[in-house]
Amino acid sequence: MAHDARERILGACERAIARAGIRGFRMQDVARDAGVSIGLLAYHFGDRDGLLQAALDHVTEQAADRASRSPNATTAVARLAALLCSEFGDDPEIRAGSTAWNELRALAVFEPAQATAVARSTAAWQARVRELVGEVAREHGRASRAPVNADTGRDVSTEANGDADALNLTALVEGLSGRWLTGQLTSAEAQAAVRSALLRLGY
Amino acid sequence: MAHDARERILGACERAIARAGIRGFRMQDVARDAGVSIGLLAYHFGDRDGLLQAALDHVTEQAADRASRSPNATTAVARLAALLCSEFGDDPEIRAGSTAWNELRALAVFEPAQATAVARSTAAWQARVRELVGEVAREHGRASRAPVNADTGRDVSTEANGDADALNLTALVEGLSGRWLTGQLTSAEAQAAVRSALLRLGY
């Protein structure tokens, strides 16, 4: 399948979930919105679970793609901030992707196939954040500086602390997404909270 | 309505949502499980939205109640950790409450009445966390100590930083809840992540 057809189908899938929730999700609506036959859709993504899993990965990839185009991301810490902040934005496509992700995570509490897909997609995203956390530590040569946290003597350059920070930051973004999607925070407020957390963690 | 009937109804409501999701939620099932008539249930909670809103507040109250019974919570920082960690646990009642909360937040993306209820319940919880953050700052007399964060010179005793930390910690717990409910973290791992974040924030 051509790359643009794949993009069109996954974008349509996210919009369909964002419009009516996972409860109102129909493969036919996705095919119609993407301008492809239901047969082509099924041929390439298999069943509903296959399409939903591809959509999860697509949301994560899209956010990483937006972050990579961020003009100010010239240092590792800027790339880390851009990746985390790219989960929020006023573009309808960003909101549709995040809404779809949120719905699929809610479904995953009840459906093992979705839980596996969510876990895999989350692990891939967290691994990318972990890489950037490691780049920040190397870039700043933190091992040779005073520990970041005056109270705890904690040093972000150790493996265990890098792992803990990657979990902390990605889980924080997921929590902030729920606040944003339910209108409790604007996208700018959610991004400010991410930047504040990064500063507080010593990044 | 007697306190125990109210507790029984709200407990039954959370179990019903945790069993079949908000999609399968029926007032009749709640009434039967709680051993009350559908008329009594409607009389006290009004319609479905009224019951769901009461259930949201109940989950938050239950977590605060568990935290207040924590035997080691003799300092403000221990009370803060206990409140945040009380959202996780292997007791089926804790999981049912968290699952219900997660479902209602997912619904809130699509239903304004639920969004209002989620925002109100979240604000009450975050305000309680904010109070404890303030108590920690006062208890430790942080204003007279070196700033917590060596890189940023940030001081947790200021109002703006206390507000930011309360948002950060509550959003983190919400993100960790999603990981826990979908089997990506155990309750012990989620609690360890909360304690790690508290240390990292200088609490």
Coordinates of C-alpha atoms in Angstrom, one line a residue:
Chain A
M1 CA 0.0 0.0 0.0
A2 CA 1.3 3.4 -0.9
H3 CA 2.5 5.5 2.1
D4 CA -0.2 8.2 1.5
A5 CA -3.0 5.6 1.5
R6 CA -1.8 4.2 4.7
E7 CA -1.6 7.7 6.2
R8 CA -5.0 8.5 4.9
I9 CA -6.5 5.4 6.5
L10 CA -4.9 5.8 9.9
G11 CA -5.8 9.5 10.0
A12 CA -9.4 8.6 9.2
C13 CA -9.3 5.9 11.9
E14 CA -8.2 8.5 14.5
R15 CA -10.8 11.0 13.4
A16 CA -13.5 8.3 13.6
I17 CA -12.6 7.4 17.2
A18 CA -12.2 11.1 18.1
R19 CA -15.7 11.8 16.7
A20 CA -17.8 9.1 18.3
G21 CA -15.5 7.3 20.7
I22 CA -14.5 3.7 20.4
R23 CA -18.1 2.7 21.0
G24 CA -19.2 4.3 17.8
F25 CA -16.2 3.1 15.8
R26 CA -17.0 1.4 12.4
M27 CA -14.5 0.1 9.9
Q28 CA -16.9 1.2 7.1
D29 CA -16.7 4.8 8.3
V30 CA -12.9 4.7 8.1
A31 CA -12.9 3.2 4.6
R32 CA -15.4 5.8 3.4
D33 CA -13.5 8.8 5.0
A34 CA -10.2 7.5 3.6
G35 CA -11.7 6.9 0.1
V36 CA -10.7 3.2 0.0
S37 CA -12.7 0.0 -0.2
I38 CA -13.4 -1.9 3.0
G39 CA -11.7 -4.9 1.3
L40 CA -8.5 -2.9 0.8
L41 CA -8.6 -1.8 4.4
A42 CA -9.1 -5.3 5.7
Y43 CA -6.4 -6.6 3.3
H44 CA -3.8 -4.3 4.8
F45 CA -4.7 -4.0 8.4
G46 CA -6.6 -7.3 9.0
D47 CA -9.5 -7.0 11.5
R48 CA -10.6 -4.2 13.8
D49 CA -7.8 -5.0 16.3
G50 CA -5.2 -4.8 13.6
L51 CA -6.4 -1.4 12.5
L52 CA -6.6 -0.1 16.1
Q53 CA -3.1 -1.3 16.9
A54 CA -1.7 0.3 13.8
A55 CA -3.5 3.6 14.8
L56 CA -1.9 3.5 18.2
D57 CA 1.6 3.2 16.7
H58 CA 0.7 5.9 14.2
V59 CA -0.2 8.4 16.9
T60 CA 3.1 7.8 18.6
E61 CA 5.0 8.1 15.3
Q62 CA 3.2 11.3 14.4
A63 CA 4.1 12.9 17.7
A64 CA 7.8 11.9 17.2
D65 CA 7.6 13.2 13.6
R66 CA 6.3 16.6 14.8
A67 CA 9.0 16.8 17.5
S68 CA 11.7 16.0 14.9
R69 CA 10.6 19.0 12.8
S70 CA 10.7 21.4 15.9
P71 CA 13.1 24.2 14.8
N72 CA 14.6 24.8 18.2
A73 CA 15.5 21.2 19.0
T74 CA 19.2 21.7 18.7
T75 CA 20.2 20.1 22.0
A76 CA 19.2 16.8 23.6
V77 CA 17.2 18.5 26.3
A78 CA 15.3 20.6 23.7
R79 CA 14.6 17.4 21.7
L80 CA 13.3 15.7 24.9
A81 CA 11.1 18.7 25.6
A82 CA 9.9 18.8 22.0
L83 CA 9.0 15.0 22.0
L84 CA 7.0 15.3 25.2
C85 CA 5.3 18.5 24.3
S86 CA 4.4 17.2 20.8
E87 CA 1.6 15.2 22.4
F88 CA -0.3 18.5 22.9
G89 CA -1.4 21.1 20.4
D90 CA -4.4 23.0 19.0
D91 CA -4.2 21.3 15.6
P92 CA -7.3 19.1 15.2
E93 CA -5.1 16.3 14.0
I94 CA -3.1 16.3 17.2
R95 CA -6.3 16.3 19.3
A96 CA -7.8 13.5 17.2
G97 CA -4.7 11.4 17.7
S98 CA -4.6 11.9 21.4
T99 CA -8.3 11.2 21.7
A100 CA -7.9 8.0 19.8
W101 CA -5.0 7.0 22.1
N102 CA -7.0 7.8 25.2
E103 CA -10.0 5.7 24.0
L104 CA -7.8 2.8 23.1
R105 CA -6.1 2.9 26.5
A106 CA -9.5 3.0 28.2
L107 CA -10.6 0.0 26.1
A108 CA -7.3 -1.8 27.0
V109 CA -8.5 -2.1 30.6
F110 CA -11.2 -4.5 29.4
E111 CA -9.7 -6.1 26.2
P112 CA -6.4 -8.1 26.5
A113 CA -5.6 -7.6 22.7
Q114 CA -5.7 -3.8 23.2
A115 CA -3.8 -4.0 26.4
T116 CA -0.9 -5.8 24.6
A117 CA -1.0 -3.2 21.8
V118 CA -1.1 -0.2 24.3
A119 CA 1.8 -1.8 26.3
R120 CA 3.9 -2.2 23.2
S121 CA 3.3 1.2 21.8
T122 CA 3.9 2.8 25.3
A123 CA 7.1 0.9 25.7
A124 CA 8.4 2.1 22.3
W125 CA 7.6 5.7 23.2
Q126 CA 9.2 5.4 26.7
A127 CA 12.3 3.8 25.1
R128 CA 12.7 6.8 22.9
V129 CA 12.3 9.2 25.9
R130 CA 14.8 7.0 27.7
E131 CA 17.3 7.5 24.9
L132 CA 17.0 11.2 25.0
V133 CA 17.3 11.2 28.8
G134 CA 20.6 9.4 28.3
E135 CA 21.7 11.9 25.6
V136 CA 21.0 14.8 28.0
A137 CA 23.1 13.1 30.6
R138 CA 26.0 12.6 28.2
E139 CA 25.6 16.0 26.6
H140 CA 25.8 17.8 30.0
G141 CA 28.5 15.5 31.3
R142 CA 26.5 15.3 34.5
A143 CA 28.7 12.6 36.0
S144 CA 31.4 15.2 36.5
R145 CA 29.1 17.8 38.1
A146 CA 27.4 18.2 41.4
P147 CA 24.4 15.9 41.8
V148 CA 21.2 17.5 40.5
N149 CA 19.1 17.2 43.6
A150 CA 20.6 18.9 46.7
D151 CA 18.3 16.9 49.0
T152 CA 18.7 13.4 47.7
G153 CA 22.1 13.5 46.1
R154 CA 20.5 11.9 43.0
D155 CA 22.4 11.9 39.8
V156 CA 20.5 11.7 36.5
S157 CA 23.4 10.0 34.8
T158 CA 22.9 6.6 36.5
E159 CA 20.9 3.9 34.6
A160 CA 18.3 3.4 37.3
N161 CA 17.6 7.1 37.6
G162 CA 17.3 7.5 33.8
D163 CA 14.8 4.7 33.7
A164 CA 12.8 6.2 36.6
D165 CA 12.8 9.6 34.9
A166 CA 11.6 8.1 31.5
L167 CA 8.7 6.4 33.3
N168 CA 7.9 9.6 35.3
L169 CA 7.9 11.9 32.3
T170 CA 5.9 9.6 30.0
A171 CA 3.3 8.8 32.7
L172 CA 3.1 12.5 33.5
V173 CA 2.4 13.3 29.8
E174 CA -0.4 10.6 29.8
G175 CA -2.0 12.2 32.9
L176 CA -1.7 15.7 31.4
S177 CA -3.3 14.4 28.2
G178 CA -6.4 13.3 30.2
R179 CA -6.6 16.8 31.7
W180 CA -6.2 18.4 28.3
L181 CA -8.8 16.2 26.5
T182 CA -11.4 16.9 29.2
G183 CA -10.9 20.6 29.0
Q184 CA -9.1 21.0 32.4
L185 CA -5.9 22.3 30.8
T186 CA -5.2 24.1 27.5
S187 CA -2.5 22.6 25.3
A188 CA -0.2 25.5 26.3
E189 CA -0.8 24.8 30.0
A190 CA 0.0 21.1 29.5
Q191 CA 3.2 21.9 27.7
A192 CA 4.2 24.4 30.4
A193 CA 3.6 21.6 33.0
V194 CA 6.0 19.3 31.0
R195 CA 8.7 22.0 30.9
S196 CA 8.3 22.7 34.6
A197 CA 8.6 19.0 35.3
L198 CA 11.8 18.8 33.2
L199 CA 13.3 21.7 35.1
R200 CA 12.3 20.2 38.4
L201 CA 13.9 16.9 37.4
G202 CA 17.1 18.8 36.6
Y203 CA 17.0 18.6 32.8
Chain B
M1 CA -30.3 7.8 53.3
A2 CA -28.3 5.9 55.9
H3 CA -24.5 6.2 55.3
D4 CA -24.1 2.5 54.8
A5 CA -26.8 2.3 52.1
R6 CA -25.0 5.2 50.3
E7 CA -21.7 3.4 50.6
R8 CA -23.3 0.2 49.3
I9 CA -24.8 1.9 46.3
L10 CA -21.6 3.7 45.3
G11 CA -19.5 0.6 45.8
A12 CA -21.9 -1.3 43.6
C13 CA -21.8 1.5 41.0
E14 CA -18.0 1.3 40.9
R15 CA -18.0 -2.5 40.6
A16 CA -20.6 -2.4 37.8
I17 CA -18.4 0.0 35.8
A18 CA -15.2 -2.0 36.6
R19 CA -17.0 -5.2 35.4
A20 CA -18.4 -4.2 32.1
G21 CA -17.1 -0.6 31.4
I22 CA -19.3 2.4 31.2
R23 CA -20.7 1.0 28.0
G24 CA -22.4 -1.9 29.9
F25 CA -23.4 0.3 32.8
R26 CA -27.1 -0.2 34.0
M27 CA -28.7 1.5 36.9
Q28 CA -30.7 -1.7 37.5
D29 CA -27.6 -3.7 38.0
V30 CA -26.4 -1.2 40.6
A31 CA -29.7 -1.3 42.5
R32 CA -29.8 -5.1 42.5
D33 CA -26.1 -5.5 43.6
A34 CA -26.7 -2.9 46.4
G35 CA -29.9 -4.5 47.5
V36 CA -32.0 -1.4 47.0
S37 CA -34.9 -0.5 44.7
I38 CA -34.3 1.4 41.5
G39 CA -36.7 4.0 42.9
L40 CA -34.6 4.6 46.0
L41 CA -31.5 4.8 43.9
A42 CA -33.1 7.4 41.6
Y43 CA -34.6 9.3 44.6
H44 CA -31.2 9.8 46.2
F45 CA -28.9 10.2 43.2
G46 CA -31.3 11.4 40.5
D47 CA -30.4 10.2 37.0
R48 CA -27.4 8.3 35.7
D49 CA -25.3 11.4 35.6
G50 CA -26.0 12.2 39.2
L51 CA -25.0 8.7 40.2
L52 CA -21.8 8.7 38.1
Q53 CA -20.8 12.1 39.6
A54 CA -21.4 10.8 43.1
A55 CA -19.3 7.8 42.3
L56 CA -16.4 10.0 41.1
D57 CA -16.4 11.9 44.4
H58 CA -16.7 8.7 46.3
V59 CA -13.5 7.2 44.7
T60 CA -11.6 10.3 45.6
E61 CA -13.0 10.3 49.2
Q62 CA -12.2 6.6 49.6
A63 CA -8.6 7.1 48.6
A64 CA -8.3 10.0 51.0
D65 CA -9.8 7.8 53.7
R66 CA -7.4 5.0 53.1
A67 CA -4.5 7.5 53.2
S68 CA -5.7 8.9 56.6
R69 CA -5.6 5.4 58.1
S70 CA -2.0 4.9 57.0
P71 CA -0.1 4.0 60.2
N72 CA 3.2 5.7 59.1
A73 CA 1.7 9.0 58.0
T74 CA 3.1 11.0 61.0
T75 CA 4.7 13.8 58.9
A76 CA 3.3 16.0 56.1
V77 CA 5.5 14.4 53.5
A78 CA 4.4 10.9 54.7
R79 CA 0.8 12.0 54.5
L80 CA 1.4 13.4 51.0
A81 CA 3.0 10.1 49.9
A82 CA 0.2 8.1 51.5
L83 CA -2.5 10.2 49.7
L84 CA -0.9 9.8 46.3
C85 CA -0.1 6.1 46.8
S86 CA -3.6 5.3 48.1
E87 CA -4.8 5.4 44.5
F88 CA -3.0 2.1 43.9
G89 CA -3.4 -1.3 45.6
D90 CA -4.2 -5.0 45.2
D91 CA -7.6 -4.8 47.0
P92 CA -10.4 -5.4 44.4
E93 CA -12.2 -2.3 45.8
I94 CA -9.3 0.0 45.0
R95 CA -9.0 -1.4 41.5
A96 CA -12.8 -1.1 40.9
G97 CA -12.7 2.5 42.1
S98 CA -9.8 3.4 39.9
T99 CA -11.3 1.6 36.9
A100 CA -14.6 3.5 37.4
W101 CA -12.6 6.8 37.6
N102 CA -10.7 5.9 34.4
E103 CA -13.9 5.1 32.5
L104 CA -15.6 8.2 33.6
R105 CA -12.7 10.3 32.6
A106 CA -12.7 8.6 29.2
L107 CA -16.4 9.4 28.9
A108 CA -15.8 13.0 29.9
V109 CA -13.9 13.6 26.6
F110 CA -17.3 13.1 24.8
E111 CA -19.9 14.2 27.4
P112 CA -19.8 17.7 28.9
A113 CA -21.8 16.7 32.0
Q114 CA -19.1 14.2 32.9
A115 CA -16.3 16.6 32.0
T116 CA -17.7 19.1 34.6
A117 CA -17.9 16.3 37.2
V118 CA -14.4 15.0 36.5
A119 CA -13.0 18.6 36.6
R120 CA -14.7 19.3 39.9
S121 CA -13.6 16.0 41.5
T122 CA -10.0 16.4 40.2
A123 CA -9.8 20.0 41.4
A124 CA -10.9 18.9 44.9
W125 CA -8.2 16.1 45.0
Q126 CA -5.5 18.4 43.6
A127 CA -6.4 21.1 46.3
R128 CA -5.9 18.5 49.0
V129 CA -2.5 17.6 47.5
R130 CA -1.7 21.3 47.3
E131 CA -2.5 21.7 51.0
L132 CA -0.1 18.9 51.9
V133 CA 2.6 20.3 49.6
G134 CA 2.2 23.6 51.6
E135 CA 2.4 21.7 54.9
V136 CA 5.6 20.0 53.8
A137 CA 7.1 23.3 52.9
R138 CA 6.2 24.7 56.3
E139 CA 7.2 21.6 58.2
H140 CA 10.6 21.6 56.7
G141 CA 11.0 25.3 56.9
R142 CA 12.4 25.2 53.4
A143 CA 12.5 28.9 52.9
S144 CA 15.5 29.0 55.2
R145 CA 17.3 26.2 53.5
A146 CA 19.3 26.0 50.3
P147 CA 17.0 25.8 47.2
V148 CA 16.0 22.2 46.5
N149 CA 17.2 22.1 42.9
A150 CA 20.8 22.9 42.4
D151 CA 20.3 23.6 38.6
T152 CA 17.3 25.8 38.7
G153 CA 17.5 27.4 42.2
R154 CA 13.8 26.5 42.5
D155 CA 12.3 26.6 46.0
V156 CA 9.2 24.5 46.8
S157 CA 8.0 27.0 49.4
T158 CA 6.8 29.5 46.8
E159 CA 3.1 29.6 45.9
A160 CA 3.7 29.1 42.1
N161 CA 6.0 26.2 42.7
G162 CA 3.6 24.6 45.1
D163 CA 0.8 24.9 42.6
A164 CA 3.0 23.4 39.8
D165 CA 4.0 20.5 42.0
A166 CA 0.4 19.7 42.9
L167 CA -0.5 19.6 39.3
N168 CA 2.6 17.6 38.4
L169 CA 2.0 15.0 41.2
T170 CA -1.7 14.5 40.6
A171 CA -1.3 14.3 36.8
L172 CA 1.5 11.8 37.3
V173 CA -0.7 9.6 39.5
E174 CA -3.4 9.7 36.8
G175 CA -0.9 8.6 34.2
L176 CA 0.5 5.8 36.4
S177 CA -3.1 4.7 37.0
G178 CA -3.6 4.1 33.3
R179 CA -0.4 2.0 33.2
W180 CA -1.5 0.1 36.3
L181 CA -5.0 -0.7 35.0
T182 CA -3.7 -1.9 31.7
G183 CA -1.2 -4.2 33.4
Q184 CA 1.9 -2.3 32.4
L185 CA 2.8 -1.7 36.1
T186 CA 2.0 -3.5 39.3
S187 CA 0.5 -1.4 42.1
A188 CA 3.8 -1.6 44.0
E189 CA 5.7 -0.3 40.9
A190 CA 3.2 2.6 40.6
Q191 CA 3.7 3.5 44.2
A192 CA 7.5 3.3 43.9
A193 CA 7.2 5.7 40.9
V194 CA 5.2 8.1 43.1
R195 CA 7.8 7.9 45.9
S196 CA 10.6 8.4 43.4
A197 CA 8.9 11.5 41.9
L198 CA 8.5 12.9 45.4
L199 CA 12.2 12.5 46.2
R200 CA 13.1 14.0 42.8
L201 CA 10.9 17.0 43.5
G202 CA 12.7 17.5 46.8
Y203 CA 9.9 16.3 49.1

